[in-house]
Every structure is written in C-alpha cells, then in structure tokens.
Amino acid sequence: MRTESSYDVIIAGLGAMGSAAAFHLARRGVRVLGLDRYKPPHTLGSSHGDSRIIREAYFEHPVYVPMVRRAFELWHELERASGTSLLIQTGGLMIGRPESELVAGARRSAQAHGLPHDLLSASDVRARFPMFNPEPDMAAVWEPRAGVLFPEACISATLAQAQESGAALRFDEPVQDWTIDADSVRVSTARGEYRARQLIVTAGAWVASLLPTLDLPFQIERQVLHWFDAAGDAELFAADRCPIHLWQIDGRRFFYGLPDMGSGVKAAFHHAGQVTTVEEVCREVAPGEVESIRSILRRFLPGADGPLRASVVCVYTNTPDEHFWIDRHPDHPQVLIASPCSGHGFKFAPVIGEILADMVQKKPPRFDLQLFRRR
Ligand SMILES: Cc1cc2nc3c(=O)[nH]c(=O)nc-3n(C[C@H](O)[C@H](O)[C@H](O)COP(=O)(O)OP(=O)(O)OC[C@H]3O[C@@H](n4cnc5c(N)ncnc54)[C@H](O)[C@@H]3O)c2cc1C
C-alpha cells in the first residue's frame, strides 16, 4: 500500500552534498526527508576512493576561497561533534610552468585573499620535497593549510549527525519522479509518495534523470584512481613528509597525488577521462591506463613507481566551464539543484549544505554565488 507523508524539504540524493544539506536543515529544526537510491557512502557515484584533497589557494577562481575557509571550519566542527578524524593537514603544492592556469591561478587566489604561501623554483621543490622531480622551467605554489579529507568517513559522520538532528533518511529508495502540485512538490518512489514545500536535487551523476525537462549541458566523465607502493624510500611518501600535489604538465594536462596513508601512494589524472553515463560507465581498468599514470610517476615522482596496489573508477559530473551548479530550477523555484561539481566539489560539501539550507530559508547569500548560476 502506498503511503503519503509531508515534510518541509525533501532531498533527492544523500551523497556529499545531499547529506550536508540534510544535516544543516535538520539542525535548524526544518522537517527533512532524505532519499537515496543506495546507502551512502557507496562506490557507485562520485564520493568514494578513501581520500579527497582540500586546498585553499584555489587556482580555479578566487571566489572559492571564502567558501573553502568556511568549509574548513565546518569540517572541524563536524569532527568535534562526531568524535571522528575527518581530515589531516599535509600542506599542498601546485606545480607547473609559472604562467600555467594552476600556478598563476593559485598565486592569484593566494594574493587576492592574503593567504600564507611560498613561490618555489623547481630546485627549491627538489630540495624541500625530494620525492618530486619537477622540470627545470617549472615553479610551485606551496600552501601550508591544504590536506586530505576521508570522504566515506565524512559522509557517514554527516548522515549520523543529520539523523541525530531529526532528519528522516531512507536508503535504497530512488526518487522516480517529482511533480509540482499547488504550493508543494510531490515526490514518488517505488515505496510511496511524499510531499514537501521544497525539493533539493543532489543526485550527483544521476542529476539529469531527475530534471528531464531541462536540456542540461553536463557531461559524466570516467576517472581512474590508482594506488602504488613506493619503489624506494616509503618514508618519503608518508603524510608527515609528502604534501598533496597537483601538477599541470605538457600544456593542459593535469594530474594529482596524495601521500600514502596506509593504502599506497595515490595518483590520478584530473579530467581527460572518457565521456560516459553513470549507467554505462566501464568499471574495469585496462593495463594501458595503469601504464599511462606510471609514465607520469616515472617522470615526476620516480620513487612512487612501485607495484600497483589498486585502481578504482569514479565519475565526475562536469559543467561546461568546470565550475559548480548551485541554483533554483529555472521553471520551479521550489526546486533547488546542487550537483555538478566538475571533479572538485567534495571539500565544499558542508558549505554547500549550509548554502542550500540558507536558500531553503530564503536567507541572504553568505558568498558570491554568481559563478554557480546557470541562467
Ligand atoms: C576520482 C575523483 C576524485 C575527486 N577528487 C576530489 C578532490 O580531491 N577534492 C575535491 O574537493 N573533490 C574531488 N572530487 C569531486 C567530489 O568528490 C565530487 O564533487 C563530490 O563527491 C560530488 O558529490 P555529490 O553529492 O554531488 O555526488 P555523490 O556523492 O555521488 O551523491 C549523489 C547521490 O545521489 C544518489 N542518487 C542518485 N540518483 C538518485 C535518485 N533518483 N534518488 C535518490 N538518490 C539518488 C546516489 O546514490 C548518490 O548517493 C573528485 C571526484 C572524483 C570522481
């Protein structure tokens, strides 16, 4: 028998963004129902793989810096509330030609917001961080505050806090459809119908399936993460010696790496993956894909070119300009959307949850969100 229950807000998708929205709304006393097609954290979306980078000298645009500062505060708050360690500070290096988007962009953000940072030459990098082998014409921005988040623990802690604050969470119950009905939104699943005054769509790589009337220019991009044993001195890659690092090489190729926190040294390309769909994405990793990242390790981190431990497939949901999409539905203002985060959204999850809670409550925005509107 189908049931119908009523809430202030329904959230479709309880991954990184949706769990945070559920928590921020519930703790403000808003009656929230969160629905997910699986039971997050899971390995089928965009939020798995043990670790995510958090960095502050944001090469993509200075507008992100106040948001990442707030995200740091909220992650630490969540650590205290949950009694769980969710991030570690390693410092971060953005390495490339001085005029590259990565290095010039990181400097621009650091200077615009007065962030502590150093500009290093290639030989400075080699002296301070002997695990890295930049080319002689490369430079690097060093920022001390960057580090690593543990995404599965972050989502578990956020969902637990949301539930403790009163959110109703239902797993393995995908939203099939929603319709506008007078001044409410009616949401259907295989198990029932629910009503709310507002709906938040945070379905990540599935977002387009819940917005069928919109012609969305987003692309789902397959990404492969790899973990390697060190080839030589493993101590060099420990988290107290090895910072998170992003590289721009050979023009517009990006890769990044994280220290060994027990699973091996992590390395992956950023973008340049196959465009696919979340239903059809190939989750097998071909030997050529391992070889491709190995050739990068040999050039820039030769000491990490040891035996492969694991490779995992994950997906990005990209907007054309690689910024985020946080906005109201163009035809239905009671529907909020926050999903495509173009492969760099995890660090912002709690601040995006807070932004969504403010939007639901029609509070003035705390940040400049113009870059994230799609109209
Ligand atoms: C390989 C990789 C590396 C990355 N590295 C970084 C990094 O270092 N730093 C960083 O900040 N960001 C990084 N990102 C980006 C970041 O991880 C993502 O932006 C973020 O995790 C996306 O969160 P989300 O909530 O949009 O999606 P998800 O966490 O995937 O959540 C979407 C949820 O919606 C649910 N869902 C789907 N359809 C429905 C439906 N019909 N009904 C109900 N629920 C539904 C899904 O089950 C899922 O749980 C990386 C991403 C990838 C893939």
PDB file of N, CA and C and ligand atoms in Angstrom, residues 12-18 35-38 40 42 45-47 51-54 58 155 173-175 202-206 209-210 223 225 256 314-316 338-339 341-348, ligand 1:
ATOM      1  N   ALA A  12      16.787  14.674  -2.677  1.00  0.00           N
ATOM      2  CA  ALA A  12      16.981  13.506  -3.549  1.00  0.00           C
ATOM      3  C   ALA A  12      18.469  13.311  -3.766  1.00  0.00           C
ATOM      4  N   GLY A  13      19.062  12.352  -3.039  1.00  0.00           N
ATOM      5  CA  GLY A  13      20.494  12.088  -3.142  1.00  0.00           C
ATOM      6  C   GLY A  13      21.190  12.502  -1.863  1.00  0.00           C
ATOM      7  N   LEU A  14      21.773  11.512  -1.165  1.00  0.00           N
ATOM      8  CA  LEU A  14      22.391  11.770   0.147  1.00  0.00           C
ATOM      9  C   LEU A  14      23.885  11.481   0.125  1.00  0.00           C
ATOM     10  N   GLY A  15      24.536  11.855  -0.985  1.00  0.00           N
ATOM     11  CA  GLY A  15      25.993  11.739  -1.038  1.00  0.00           C
ATOM     12  C   GLY A  15      26.632  12.929  -0.339  1.00  0.00           C
ATOM     13  N   ALA A  16      27.722  13.441  -0.922  1.00  0.00           N
ATOM     14  CA  ALA A  16      28.455  14.523  -0.261  1.00  0.00           C
ATOM     15  C   ALA A  16      27.564  15.743  -0.030  1.00  0.00           C
ATOM     16  N   MET A  17      26.878  16.207  -1.077  1.00  0.00           N
ATOM     17  CA  MET A  17      26.118  17.466  -0.963  1.00  0.00           C
ATOM     18  C   MET A  17      24.791  17.257  -0.235  1.00  0.00           C
ATOM     19  N   GLY A  18      24.078  16.182  -0.592  1.00  0.00           N
ATOM     20  CA  GLY A  18      22.758  15.962  -0.008  1.00  0.00           C
ATOM     21  C   GLY A  18      22.822  15.656   1.480  1.00  0.00           C
ATOM     22  N   LEU A  35      16.298  10.993   0.673  1.00  0.00           N
ATOM     23  CA  LEU A  35      16.136   9.713  -0.025  1.00  0.00           C
ATOM     24  C   LEU A  35      17.387   9.433  -0.834  1.00  0.00           C
ATOM     25  N   ASP A  36      17.834   8.190  -0.851  1.00  0.00           N
ATOM     26  CA  ASP A  36      18.962   7.844  -1.732  1.00  0.00           C
ATOM     27  C   ASP A  36      18.688   6.527  -2.432  1.00  0.00           C
ATOM     28  N   ARG A  37      19.198   6.432  -3.656  1.00  0.00           N
ATOM     29  CA  ARG A  37      18.985   5.193  -4.429  1.00  0.00           C
ATOM     30  C   ARG A  37      19.778   4.029  -3.840  1.00  0.00           C
ATOM     31  N   TYR A  38      20.885   4.313  -3.130  1.00  0.00           N
ATOM     32  CA  TYR A  38      21.690   3.278  -2.462  1.00  0.00           C
ATOM     33  C   TYR A  38      21.818   3.670  -0.990  1.00  0.00           C
ATOM     34  N   PRO A  40      24.550   5.497   1.081  1.00  0.00           N
ATOM     35  CA  PRO A  40      25.861   6.166   1.134  1.00  0.00           C
ATOM     36  C   PRO A  40      26.535   5.986   2.501  1.00  0.00           C
ATOM     37  N   HIS A  42      28.805   4.948  -0.739  1.00  0.00           N
ATOM     38  CA  HIS A  42      28.907   3.765  -1.595  1.00  0.00           C
ATOM     39  C   HIS A  42      29.900   4.059  -2.718  1.00  0.00           C
ATOM     40  N   GLY A  45      29.028   6.310  -7.130  1.00  0.00           N
ATOM     41  CA  GLY A  45      28.855   7.708  -7.526  1.00  0.00           C
ATOM     42  C   GLY A  45      30.188   8.419  -7.647  1.00  0.00           C
ATOM     43  N   SER A  46      30.290   9.561  -6.930  1.00  0.00           N
ATOM     44  CA  SER A  46      31.468  10.425  -7.082  1.00  0.00           C
ATOM     45  C   SER A  46      32.246  10.629  -5.783  1.00  0.00           C
ATOM     46  N   SER A  47      31.886   9.901  -4.728  1.00  0.00           N
ATOM     47  CA  SER A  47      32.450  10.258  -3.415  1.00  0.00           C
ATOM     48  C   SER A  47      33.227   9.127  -2.745  1.00  0.00           C
ATOM     49  N   SER A  51      40.108   9.127  -0.155  1.00  0.00           N
ATOM     50  CA  SER A  51      40.680  10.445   0.153  1.00  0.00           C
ATOM     51  C   SER A  51      40.242  11.482  -0.878  1.00  0.00           C
ATOM     52  N   ARG A  52      40.155  12.734  -0.429  1.00  0.00           N
ATOM     53  CA  ARG A  52      39.900  13.875  -1.306  1.00  0.00           C
ATOM     54  C   ARG A  52      40.807  15.010  -0.847  1.00  0.00           C
ATOM     55  N   ILE A  53      41.250  15.800  -1.810  1.00  0.00           N
ATOM     56  CA  ILE A  53      42.124  16.929  -1.485  1.00  0.00           C
ATOM     57  C   ILE A  53      41.277  18.112  -1.027  1.00  0.00           C
ATOM     58  N   ILE A  54      41.765  18.799  -0.002  1.00  0.00           N
ATOM     59  CA  ILE A  54      41.218  20.118   0.352  1.00  0.00           C
ATOM     60  C   ILE A  54      42.373  21.111   0.237  1.00  0.00           C
ATOM     61  N   TYR A  58      42.990  28.624  -4.351  1.00  0.00           N
ATOM     62  CA  TYR A  58      42.163  27.915  -5.316  1.00  0.00           C
ATOM     63  C   TYR A  58      42.423  28.404  -6.726  1.00  0.00           C
ATOM     64  N   ILE A 155      31.002  11.411   4.949  1.00  0.00           N
ATOM     65  CA  ILE A 155      29.573  11.218   4.632  1.00  0.00           C
ATOM     66  C   ILE A 155      28.883  10.449   5.762  1.00  0.00           C
ATOM     67  N   GLU A 173      16.058   3.673  -1.858  1.00  0.00           N
ATOM     68  CA  GLU A 173      14.738   4.128  -2.287  1.00  0.00           C
ATOM     69  C   GLU A 173      14.917   5.294  -3.272  1.00  0.00           C
ATOM     70  N   PRO A 174      15.175   4.985  -4.549  1.00  0.00           N
ATOM     71  CA  PRO A 174      15.392   6.076  -5.512  1.00  0.00           C
ATOM     72  C   PRO A 174      14.150   6.905  -5.753  1.00  0.00           C
ATOM     73  N   VAL A 175      14.360   8.200  -5.917  1.00  0.00           N
ATOM     74  CA  VAL A 175      13.266   9.068  -6.364  1.00  0.00           C
ATOM     75  C   VAL A 175      13.011   8.727  -7.830  1.00  0.00           C
ATOM     76  N   THR A 202      20.174  16.631  -5.309  1.00  0.00           N
ATOM     77  CA  THR A 202      21.631  16.484  -5.141  1.00  0.00           C
ATOM     78  C   THR A 202      21.989  15.051  -5.550  1.00  0.00           C
ATOM     79  N   ALA A 203      21.596  14.699  -6.763  1.00  0.00           N
ATOM     80  CA  ALA A 203      21.740  13.306  -7.205  1.00  0.00           C
ATOM     81  C   ALA A 203      23.055  13.059  -7.942  1.00  0.00           C
ATOM     82  N   GLY A 204      24.003  13.981  -7.857  1.00  0.00           N
ATOM     83  CA  GLY A 204      25.334  13.775  -8.439  1.00  0.00           C
ATOM     84  C   GLY A 204      25.255  13.400  -9.908  1.00  0.00           C
ATOM     85  N   ALA A 205      25.895  12.305 -10.263  1.00  0.00           N
ATOM     86  CA  ALA A 205      25.983  11.898 -11.669  1.00  0.00           C
ATOM     87  C   ALA A 205      24.626  11.491 -12.255  1.00  0.00           C
ATOM     88  N   TRP A 206      23.616  11.343 -11.408  1.00  0.00           N
ATOM     89  CA  TRP A 206      22.268  10.980 -11.876  1.00  0.00           C
ATOM     90  C   TRP A 206      21.392  12.231 -12.031  1.00  0.00           C
ATOM     91  N   SER A 209      18.681  12.741 -14.789  1.00  0.00           N
ATOM     92  CA  SER A 209      17.491  11.873 -14.826  1.00  0.00           C
ATOM     93  C   SER A 209      16.368  12.450 -13.965  1.00  0.00           C
ATOM     94  N   LEU A 210      16.700  13.325 -13.019  1.00  0.00           N
ATOM     95  CA  LEU A 210      15.659  13.934 -12.182  1.00  0.00           C
ATOM     96  C   LEU A 210      15.247  15.318 -12.687  1.00  0.00           C
ATOM     97  N   GLN A 223      36.758   8.570 -14.424  1.00  0.00           N
ATOM     98  CA  GLN A 223      38.073   8.877 -13.863  1.00  0.00           C
ATOM     99  C   GLN A 223      38.614   7.636 -13.156  1.00  0.00           C
ATOM    100  N   LEU A 225      41.369   6.139 -10.379  1.00  0.00           N
ATOM    101  CA  LEU A 225      42.292   6.415  -9.270  1.00  0.00           C
ATOM    102  C   LEU A 225      43.229   5.215  -9.114  1.00  0.00           C
ATOM    103  N   TYR A 256      47.318  14.601 -10.153  1.00  0.00           N
ATOM    104  CA  TYR A 256      47.494  14.942  -8.737  1.00  0.00           C
ATOM    105  C   TYR A 256      47.878  13.685  -7.971  1.00  0.00           C
ATOM    106  N   CYS A 314      35.720   6.121 -10.804  1.00  0.00           N
ATOM    107  CA  CYS A 314      34.797   7.068 -10.169  1.00  0.00           C
ATOM    108  C   CYS A 314      34.311   7.998 -11.288  1.00  0.00           C
ATOM    109  N   VAL A 315      33.300   8.807 -11.049  1.00  0.00           N
ATOM    110  CA  VAL A 315      32.837   9.692 -12.129  1.00  0.00           C
ATOM    111  C   VAL A 315      32.761  11.154 -11.686  1.00  0.00           C
ATOM    112  N   TYR A 316      33.135  12.034 -12.604  1.00  0.00           N
ATOM    113  CA  TYR A 316      32.913  13.469 -12.429  1.00  0.00           C
ATOM    114  C   TYR A 316      31.603  13.830 -13.132  1.00  0.00           C
ATOM    115  N   ALA A 338      21.878  21.274  -6.622  1.00  0.00           N
ATOM    116  CA  ALA A 338      23.305  21.466  -6.317  1.00  0.00           C
ATOM    117  C   ALA A 338      23.985  20.157  -6.605  1.00  0.00           C
ATOM    118  N   SER A 339      24.568  20.051  -7.756  1.00  0.00           N
ATOM    119  CA  SER A 339      25.194  18.764  -8.022  1.00  0.00           C
ATOM    120  C   SER A 339      26.440  18.856  -8.853  1.00  0.00           C
ATOM    121  N   CYS A 341      29.716  19.207  -9.774  1.00  0.00           N
ATOM    122  CA  CYS A 341      30.818  19.894  -9.098  1.00  0.00           C
ATOM    123  C   CYS A 341      32.128  19.667  -9.830  1.00  0.00           C
ATOM    124  N   SER A 342      32.041  19.201 -11.070  1.00  0.00           N
ATOM    125  CA  SER A 342      33.166  19.212 -12.006  1.00  0.00           C
ATOM    126  C   SER A 342      34.464  18.654 -11.424  1.00  0.00           C
ATOM    127  N   GLY A 343      34.337  17.673 -10.564  1.00  0.00           N
ATOM    128  CA  GLY A 343      35.526  16.974 -10.071  1.00  0.00           C
ATOM    129  C   GLY A 343      36.302  17.703  -9.001  1.00  0.00           C
ATOM    130  N   HIS A 344      35.713  18.773  -8.410  1.00  0.00           N
ATOM    131  CA  HIS A 344      36.451  19.422  -7.314  1.00  0.00           C
ATOM    132  C   HIS A 344      35.535  19.877  -6.177  1.00  0.00           C
ATOM    133  N   GLY A 345      34.378  19.203  -6.018  1.00  0.00           N
ATOM    134  CA  GLY A 345      33.389  19.703  -5.072  1.00  0.00           C
ATOM    135  C   GLY A 345      33.451  19.157  -3.661  1.00  0.00           C
ATOM    136  N   PHE A 346      34.140  18.024  -3.456  1.00  0.00           N
ATOM    137  CA  PHE A 346      33.973  17.373  -2.154  1.00  0.00           C
ATOM    138  C   PHE A 346      34.332  18.276  -0.974  1.00  0.00           C
ATOM    139  N   LYS A 347      35.441  18.961  -1.097  1.00  0.00           N
ATOM    140  CA  LYS A 347      35.917  19.801   0.019  1.00  0.00           C
ATOM    141  C   LYS A 347      34.872  20.816   0.472  1.00  0.00           C
ATOM    142  N   PHE A 348      33.970  21.196  -0.481  1.00  0.00           N
ATOM    143  CA  PHE A 348      32.972  22.228  -0.181  1.00  0.00           C
ATOM    144  C   PHE A 348      31.668  21.660   0.377  1.00  0.00           C
TER     145      PHE A 348
HETATM  146  C1  LIG B   1      38.016  10.400  -8.833  1.00  0.00           C
HETATM  147  C2  LIG B   1      37.527  11.637  -8.163  1.00  0.00           C
HETATM  148  C3  LIG B   1      38.412  12.431  -7.457  1.00  0.00           C
HETATM  149  C4  LIG B   1      37.974  13.612  -6.869  1.00  0.00           C
HETATM  150  N1  LIG B   1      38.855  14.352  -6.125  1.00  0.00           N
HETATM  151  C5  LIG B   1      38.413  15.434  -5.459  1.00  0.00           C
HETATM  152  C6  LIG B   1      39.273  16.106  -4.564  1.00  0.00           C
HETATM  153  O1  LIG B   1      40.436  15.720  -4.381  1.00  0.00           O
HETATM  154  N2  LIG B   1      38.790  17.168  -3.882  1.00  0.00           N
HETATM  155  C7  LIG B   1      37.502  17.607  -4.040  1.00  0.00           C
HETATM  156  O2  LIG B   1      37.120  18.583  -3.393  1.00  0.00           O
HETATM  157  N3  LIG B   1      36.650  16.971  -4.877  1.00  0.00           N
HETATM  158  C8  LIG B   1      37.071  15.898  -5.573  1.00  0.00           C
HETATM  159  N4  LIG B   1      36.237  15.202  -6.395  1.00  0.00           N
HETATM  160  C9  LIG B   1      34.870  15.705  -6.607  1.00  0.00           C
HETATM  161  C10 LIG B   1      33.935  15.328  -5.489  1.00  0.00           C
HETATM  162  O3  LIG B   1      34.252  14.049  -4.986  1.00  0.00           O
HETATM  163  C11 LIG B   1      32.517  15.433  -6.002  1.00  0.00           C
HETATM  164  O4  LIG B   1      32.299  16.762  -6.466  1.00  0.00           O
HETATM  165  C12 LIG B   1      31.509  15.132  -4.910  1.00  0.00           C
HETATM  166  O5  LIG B   1      31.838  13.945  -4.237  1.00  0.00           O
HETATM  167  C13 LIG B   1      30.136  15.026  -5.541  1.00  0.00           C
HETATM  168  O6  LIG B   1      29.173  14.889  -4.513  1.00  0.00           O
HETATM  169  P1  LIG B   1      27.644  14.699  -4.877  1.00  0.00           P
HETATM  170  O7  LIG B   1      26.888  14.774  -3.618  1.00  0.00           O
HETATM  171  O8  LIG B   1      27.267  15.622  -5.995  1.00  0.00           O
HETATM  172  O9  LIG B   1      27.561  13.228  -5.532  1.00  0.00           O
HETATM  173  P2  LIG B   1      27.509  11.814  -4.785  1.00  0.00           P
HETATM  174  O10 LIG B   1      28.293  11.856  -3.522  1.00  0.00           O
HETATM  175  O11 LIG B   1      27.827  10.792  -5.809  1.00  0.00           O
HETATM  176  O12 LIG B   1      25.980  11.707  -4.338  1.00  0.00           O
HETATM  177  C14 LIG B   1      24.915  11.594  -5.226  1.00  0.00           C
HETATM  178  C15 LIG B   1      23.907  10.666  -4.535  1.00  0.00           C
HETATM  179  O13 LIG B   1      22.662  10.713  -5.213  1.00  0.00           O
HETATM  180  C16 LIG B   1      22.092   9.432  -5.137  1.00  0.00           C
HETATM  181  N5  LIG B   1      21.053   9.329  -6.152  1.00  0.00           N
HETATM  182  C17 LIG B   1      21.205   9.267  -7.488  1.00  0.00           C
HETATM  183  N6  LIG B   1      20.016   9.216  -8.102  1.00  0.00           N
HETATM  184  C18 LIG B   1      19.076   9.241  -7.134  1.00  0.00           C
HETATM  185  C19 LIG B   1      17.654   9.200  -7.132  1.00  0.00           C
HETATM  186  N7  LIG B   1      16.956   9.104  -8.282  1.00  0.00           N
HETATM  187  N8  LIG B   1      17.009   9.226  -5.945  1.00  0.00           N
HETATM  188  C20 LIG B   1      17.692   9.302  -4.779  1.00  0.00           C
HETATM  189  N9  LIG B   1      19.066   9.327  -4.738  1.00  0.00           N
HETATM  190  C21 LIG B   1      19.723   9.319  -5.885  1.00  0.00           C
HETATM  191  C22 LIG B   1      23.283   8.499  -5.356  1.00  0.00           C
HETATM  192  O14 LIG B   1      23.027   7.195  -4.909  1.00  0.00           O
HETATM  193  C23 LIG B   1      24.362   9.214  -4.551  1.00  0.00           C
HETATM  194  O15 LIG B   1      24.438   8.703  -3.230  1.00  0.00           O
HETATM  195  C24 LIG B   1      36.621  14.019  -7.004  1.00  0.00           C
HETATM  196  C25 LIG B   1      35.725  13.208  -7.708  1.00  0.00           C
HETATM  197  C26 LIG B   1      36.156  12.021  -8.274  1.00  0.00           C
HETATM  198  C27 LIG B   1      35.171  11.163  -9.016  1.00  0.00           C
END
